[in-house]
């Protein structure tokens, strides 16, 4: 995790921009996520390269896909996982009441 670039490095991750990933901190009875993320939350891949990517709360077609600020590395080390949920078709995915991007 790079807090200065807000990027996550996983060599050869295979993610593409606007792909939805589900993040888990790897802890069953402790809440120890990467600072800036919420374990169990879905995020959109943003600015993907071969080995790095950023995360956003919204896809690019919403027009507000700002990268999430990663403010610290958690203690769980390599236990963190990102599970791909695929890339939705444009206009099919809309924010729901539990979407962190639109919570008041």
Coordinates of N, CA, C and O in Angstrom, one line a residue:
X1 N 0.9 -1.2 0.0 CA 0.0 0.0 0.0 C 0.9 1.2 0.0 O 1.8 1.3 0.8
X2 N 0.6 2.1 -0.9 CA 1.3 3.4 -1.0 C 0.4 4.5 -0.5 O -0.6 4.8 -1.3
X3 N 0.6 5.1 0.6 CA -0.2 6.2 1.1 C 0.1 7.5 0.3 O -0.8 8.3 0.2
X4 N 1.2 7.6 -0.2 CA 1.6 8.9 -1.0 C 0.9 8.9 -2.3 O 0.6 9.9 -2.9
X5 N 0.7 7.7 -2.9 CA 0.1 7.6 -4.3 C -1.3 7.0 -4.2 O -2.0 6.9 -5.2
X6 N -1.8 6.6 -3.0 CA -3.1 6.0 -2.9 C -3.3 4.7 -3.8 O -4.3 4.5 -4.3
X7 N -2.2 4.0 -3.9 CA -2.2 2.8 -4.7 C -2.0 1.5 -3.9 O -1.4 1.5 -2.8
X8 N -2.5 0.4 -4.4 CA -2.3 -0.9 -3.9 C -1.5 -1.7 -4.9 O -1.8 -1.7 -6.1
X9 N -0.5 -2.4 -4.5 CA 0.3 -3.2 -5.4 C 0.1 -4.7 -5.2 O 0.2 -5.2 -4.1
X10 N -0.3 -5.3 -6.2 CA -0.5 -6.8 -6.3 C 0.1 -7.2 -7.7 O -0.6 -6.9 -8.7
X11 N 1.2 -7.8 -7.7 CA 1.9 -8.1 -9.0 C 0.9 -8.9 -9.8 O 0.5 -10.0 -9.4
X12 N 0.7 -8.5 -11.1 CA -0.1 -9.2 -12.0 C -1.5 -9.4 -11.6 O -2.1 -10.4 -11.9
X13 N -2.1 -8.4 -10.9 CA -3.5 -8.5 -10.4 C -4.6 -8.8 -11.4 O -5.5 -9.5 -11.2
X14 N -4.4 -8.3 -12.6 CA -5.4 -8.5 -13.7 C -6.7 -7.7 -13.7 O -7.6 -7.9 -14.5
X15 N -6.8 -6.8 -12.7 CA -8.0 -5.9 -12.7 C -8.0 -4.9 -13.7 O -6.9 -4.5 -14.2
X16 N -9.2 -4.4 -14.1 CA -9.3 -3.4 -15.1 C -10.1 -2.2 -14.5 O -10.9 -2.4 -13.6
X17 N -10.0 -1.0 -15.1 CA -10.8 0.1 -14.6 C -12.3 -0.2 -14.6 O -12.8 -0.8 -15.5
X18 N -12.9 0.3 -13.6 CA -14.4 0.1 -13.4 C -14.8 -1.3 -13.0 O -16.0 -1.6 -12.8
X19 N -13.9 -2.2 -12.8 CA -14.2 -3.5 -12.2 C -14.5 -3.4 -10.8 O -13.9 -2.6 -10.0
X20 N -15.5 -4.1 -10.3 CA -15.9 -4.1 -8.9 C -15.1 -5.1 -8.1 O -15.1 -6.3 -8.6
X21 N -14.6 -4.8 -7.0 CA -13.9 -5.7 -6.2 C -14.4 -5.6 -4.7 O -14.8 -4.5 -4.3
X22 N -14.5 -6.7 -4.1 CA -14.9 -6.8 -2.7 C -13.7 -6.9 -1.8 O -12.8 -7.8 -2.1
X23 N -13.5 -6.0 -0.9 CA -12.3 -6.0 0.0 C -12.6 -6.6 1.3 O -13.6 -6.3 1.9
X24 N -11.6 -7.5 1.8 CA -11.7 -8.0 3.1 C -10.3 -7.9 3.8 O -9.3 -8.1 3.1
X25 N -10.4 -7.5 5.1 CA -9.1 -7.3 5.8 C -8.4 -8.6 6.3 O -7.4 -8.6 6.8
X26 N -9.1 -9.8 6.1 CA -8.5 -11.1 6.5 C -8.7 -11.4 7.9 O -8.2 -12.4 8.4
X27 N -9.4 -10.6 8.7 CA -9.5 -10.8 10.1 C -11.0 -11.2 10.4 O -11.9 -10.6 9.9
X28 N -11.2 -12.4 11.1 CA -12.6 -12.8 11.3 C -13.2 -12.1 12.5 O -14.4 -11.8 12.5
X29 N -12.4 -11.9 13.5 CA -13.0 -11.2 14.7 C -12.4 -9.9 15.1 O -12.5 -9.4 16.2
X30 N -11.6 -9.4 14.2 CA -11.0 -8.0 14.4 C -11.2 -7.2 13.2 O -11.2 -7.7 12.1
X31 N -11.4 -5.9 13.4 CA -11.6 -5.0 12.3 C -10.3 -4.2 12.1 O -10.0 -3.3 12.8
X32 N -9.5 -4.7 11.1 CA -8.2 -4.1 10.9 C -7.9 -3.9 9.4 O -7.0 -4.4 8.8
X33 N -8.7 -3.0 8.8 CA -8.6 -2.8 7.4 C -7.4 -1.8 7.0 O -6.9 -1.2 7.9
X34 N -7.1 -1.8 5.8 CA -6.2 -0.8 5.3 C -6.9 0.6 5.6 O -8.1 0.7 5.3
X35 N -6.1 1.5 6.2 CA -6.7 2.8 6.6 C -7.3 3.5 5.4 O -6.6 3.7 4.4
X36 N -8.6 3.8 5.4 CA -9.3 4.5 4.3 C -10.3 3.5 3.7 O -11.2 4.0 2.9
X37 N -10.1 2.2 3.9 CA -11.1 1.2 3.4 C -11.9 0.6 4.5 O -11.6 0.7 5.7
X38 N -13.0 0.0 4.1 CA -13.9 -0.7 5.0 C -14.0 -2.2 4.6 O -14.3 -2.5 3.5
X39 N -13.6 -3.1 5.5 CA -13.7 -4.5 5.2 C -15.1 -4.9 4.9 O -16.0 -4.5 5.6
X40 N -15.3 -5.7 3.8 CA -16.6 -6.1 3.4 C -17.2 -5.2 2.4 O -18.3 -5.5 1.9
X41 N -16.6 -4.1 2.1 CA -17.2 -3.1 1.2 C -16.8 -3.3 -0.3 O -15.7 -3.9 -0.5
X42 N -17.6 -3.0 -1.2 CA -17.3 -3.1 -2.6 C -16.7 -1.7 -3.1 O -17.2 -0.7 -2.7
X43 N -15.7 -1.8 -4.0 CA -15.0 -0.7 -4.5 C -14.9 -0.9 -6.0 O -14.9 -2.0 -6.5
X44 N -14.6 0.2 -6.7 CA -14.4 0.2 -8.2 C -12.9 0.4 -8.4 O -12.3 1.3 -7.8
X45 N -12.3 -0.4 -9.3 CA -10.9 -0.3 -9.6 C -10.7 1.0 -10.5 O -11.6 1.3 -11.3
X46 N -9.7 1.7 -10.2 CA -9.4 3.0 -10.8 C -7.9 3.1 -11.1 O -7.1 2.7 -10.3
X47 N -7.6 3.6 -12.3 CA -6.2 3.8 -12.7 C -5.3 2.5 -12.6 O -4.2 2.5 -12.1
X48 N -5.9 1.4 -13.1 CA -5.2 0.2 -13.0 C -4.0 0.1 -14.0 O -4.1 0.6 -15.1
X49 N -2.9 -0.4 -13.5 CA -1.7 -0.7 -14.3 C -1.5 -2.2 -14.1 O -2.2 -2.9 -13.4
X50 N -0.4 -2.7 -14.6 CA -0.1 -4.2 -14.5 C 0.0 -4.6 -13.1 O -0.5 -5.7 -12.7
X51 N 0.6 -3.8 -12.2 CA 0.8 -4.3 -10.8 C 0.2 -3.4 -9.8 O 0.2 -3.8 -8.6
X52 N -0.4 -2.3 -10.1 CA -1.0 -1.4 -9.1 C -2.4 -1.0 -9.5 O -2.7 -1.0 -10.7
X53 N -3.1 -0.5 -8.6 CA -4.4 0.1 -8.8 C -4.9 1.0 -7.7 O -4.3 0.9 -6.6
X54 N -5.8 1.8 -8.0 CA -6.4 2.7 -7.0 C -7.9 2.2 -6.8 O -8.4 1.5 -7.7
X55 N -8.5 2.6 -5.8 CA -9.9 2.3 -5.6 C -10.8 3.5 -5.5 O -10.3 4.6 -5.1
X56 N -12.0 3.4 -6.0 CA -13.0 4.5 -5.9 C -14.3 4.0 -5.4 O -14.6 2.8 -5.5
X57 N -15.1 4.9 -4.9 CA -16.5 4.5 -4.5 C -17.5 4.4 -5.6 O -18.5 3.9 -5.5
X58 N -17.1 5.1 -6.7 CA -18.0 5.1 -7.9 C -17.2 4.8 -9.2 O -16.0 5.0 -9.3
X59 N -18.0 4.3 -10.2 CA -17.3 4.0 -11.5 C -17.1 5.3 -12.3 O -17.7 6.3 -12.0
X60 N -16.3 5.2 -13.3 CA -15.9 6.4 -14.1 C -17.1 7.0 -14.7 O -17.2 8.3 -14.9
X61 N -18.2 6.3 -15.1 CA -19.3 6.9 -15.8 C -20.2 7.8 -14.9 O -21.1 8.5 -15.4
X62 N -19.9 7.7 -13.6 CA -20.6 8.7 -12.7 C -20.0 10.1 -12.8 O -20.6 11.0 -12.3
X63 N -18.8 10.1 -13.2 CA -18.1 11.4 -13.4 C -17.4 11.9 -12.1 O -16.9 13.0 -12.0
X64 N -17.4 11.1 -11.0 CA -16.8 11.5 -9.8 C -16.0 10.4 -9.1 O -16.0 10.2 -7.9
X65 N -15.2 9.7 -10.0 CA -14.5 8.6 -9.5 C -13.1 8.9 -8.8 O -12.1 8.3 -9.1
X66 N -13.1 9.8 -7.9 CA -11.9 10.2 -7.2 C -11.4 9.0 -6.4 O -12.1 8.2 -5.8
X67 N -10.1 8.9 -6.4 CA -9.4 7.8 -5.7 C -9.6 7.9 -4.2 O -9.5 9.1 -3.7
X68 N -9.8 6.8 -3.5 CA -9.9 6.8 -2.1 C -8.5 7.1 -1.5 O -7.5 6.6 -1.9
X69 N -8.5 8.0 -0.5 CA -7.3 8.3 0.2 C -6.9 7.2 1.2 O -7.6 6.9 2.1
X70 N -5.8 6.5 0.9 CA -5.3 5.5 1.8 C -4.3 6.1 2.8 O -3.3 6.6 2.4
X71 N -4.7 6.1 4.0 CA -4.0 6.8 5.0 C -3.1 6.0 5.9 O -2.4 6.6 6.8
X72 N -3.1 4.7 5.8 CA -2.2 3.9 6.6 C -2.3 2.4 6.2 O -3.3 2.0 5.6
X73 N -1.3 1.7 6.6 CA -1.3 0.2 6.3 C -1.7 -0.5 7.6 O -1.4 -0.2 8.7
X74 N -2.6 -1.5 7.4 CA -3.1 -2.3 8.5 C -2.1 -3.4 9.0 O -1.1 -3.7 8.2
X75 N -2.3 -3.9 10.1 CA -1.4 -4.9 10.7 C -1.6 -6.3 10.1 O -0.7 -7.2 10.4
X76 N -2.6 -6.6 9.4 CA -2.9 -8.0 8.9 C -2.0 -8.5 7.8 O -2.0 -9.6 7.4
X77 N -1.1 -7.6 7.3 CA -0.1 -8.0 6.3 C -0.7 -8.6 5.1 O -1.5 -7.9 4.4
X78 N -0.4 -9.8 4.7 CA -0.8 -10.4 3.5 C -2.2 -11.1 3.6 O -2.6 -11.7 2.6
X79 N -2.9 -10.9 4.7 CA -4.2 -11.5 4.8 C -5.3 -10.8 4.1 O -6.4 -11.3 3.9
X80 N -5.0 -9.6 3.6 CA -6.0 -8.8 2.9 C -6.3 -9.4 1.5 O -5.4 -9.9 0.9
X81 N -7.6 -9.4 1.2 CA -8.0 -9.9 -0.1 C -8.9 -9.0 -0.9 O -9.7 -8.2 -0.3
X82 N -8.8 -9.0 -2.2 CA -9.7 -8.3 -3.1 C -10.3 -9.4 -4.1 O -9.6 -10.0 -4.8
X83 N -11.6 -9.5 -4.0 CA -12.3 -10.5 -4.9 C -13.0 -9.8 -6.0 O -13.9 -8.9 -5.7
X84 N -12.8 -10.1 -7.2 CA -13.4 -9.5 -8.3 C -14.9 -9.9 -8.4 O -15.2 -11.1 -8.3
X85 N -15.7 -8.9 -8.6 CA -17.2 -9.2 -8.9 C -17.5 -8.8 -10.3 O -18.7 -8.8 -10.6
X86 N -16.5 -8.6 -11.1 CA -16.8 -8.3 -12.6 C -16.9 -6.8 -12.8 O -16.9 -6.0 -11.9
X87 N -17.2 -6.5 -14.1 CA -17.4 -5.1 -14.5 C -18.8 -5.0 -15.0 O -19.2 -5.6 -16.0
X88 N -19.6 -4.2 -14.4 CA -21.0 -4.0 -14.8 C -21.1 -3.2 -16.1 O -20.2 -2.4 -16.4
X89 N -22.1 -3.4 -16.9 CA -22.4 -2.7 -18.1 C -22.7 -1.2 -17.7 O -23.3 -1.0 -16.6
X90 N -22.3 -0.3 -18.5 CA -22.5 1.1 -18.2 C -24.0 1.4 -18.1 O -24.8 0.9 -18.9
X91 N -24.4 2.1 -17.0 CA -25.8 2.4 -16.8 C -26.6 1.3 -16.0 O -27.7 1.5 -15.7
X92 N -25.9 0.2 -15.8 CA -26.6 -0.9 -15.1 C -26.5 -0.8 -13.6 O -27.4 -1.1 -12.8
X93 N -25.3 -0.3 -13.2 CA -25.0 -0.2 -11.7 C -25.4 1.2 -11.2 O -24.8 2.2 -11.7
X94 N -26.2 1.3 -10.2 CA -26.6 2.6 -9.6 C -26.3 2.5 -8.2 O -26.4 1.5 -7.6
X95 N -26.0 3.7 -7.6 CA -25.7 3.7 -6.1 C -26.9 3.2 -5.3 O -28.0 3.7 -5.6
X96 N -26.7 2.4 -4.3 CA -27.8 2.0 -3.5 C -27.7 2.7 -2.1 O -26.8 3.5 -1.9
X97 N -28.7 2.4 -1.3 CA -28.7 3.1 0.0 C -27.5 2.8 0.9 O -27.2 3.6 1.8
X98 N -26.8 1.7 0.7 CA -25.6 1.3 1.5 C -24.3 1.8 0.8 O -23.3 1.4 1.3
X99 N -24.4 2.5 -0.3 CA -23.2 2.9 -1.1 C -22.5 4.0 -0.3 O -23.1 5.1 0.0
X100 N -21.3 3.8 0.1 CA -20.5 4.8 1.0 C -20.4 6.1 0.3 O -20.2 7.1 0.9
X101 N -20.4 6.1 -1.1 CA -20.2 7.4 -1.8 C -21.3 8.3 -1.6 O -21.2 9.5 -1.7
X102 N -22.5 7.8 -1.2 CA -23.7 8.7 -1.1 C -24.3 8.7 0.2 O -25.5 9.1 0.4
X103 N -23.7 8.2 1.2 CA -24.2 8.2 2.6 C -24.1 9.6 3.2 O -23.1 10.3 3.0
X104 N -25.1 10.0 3.9 CA -25.1 11.3 4.6 C -24.5 11.2 6.0 O -24.8 10.3 6.7

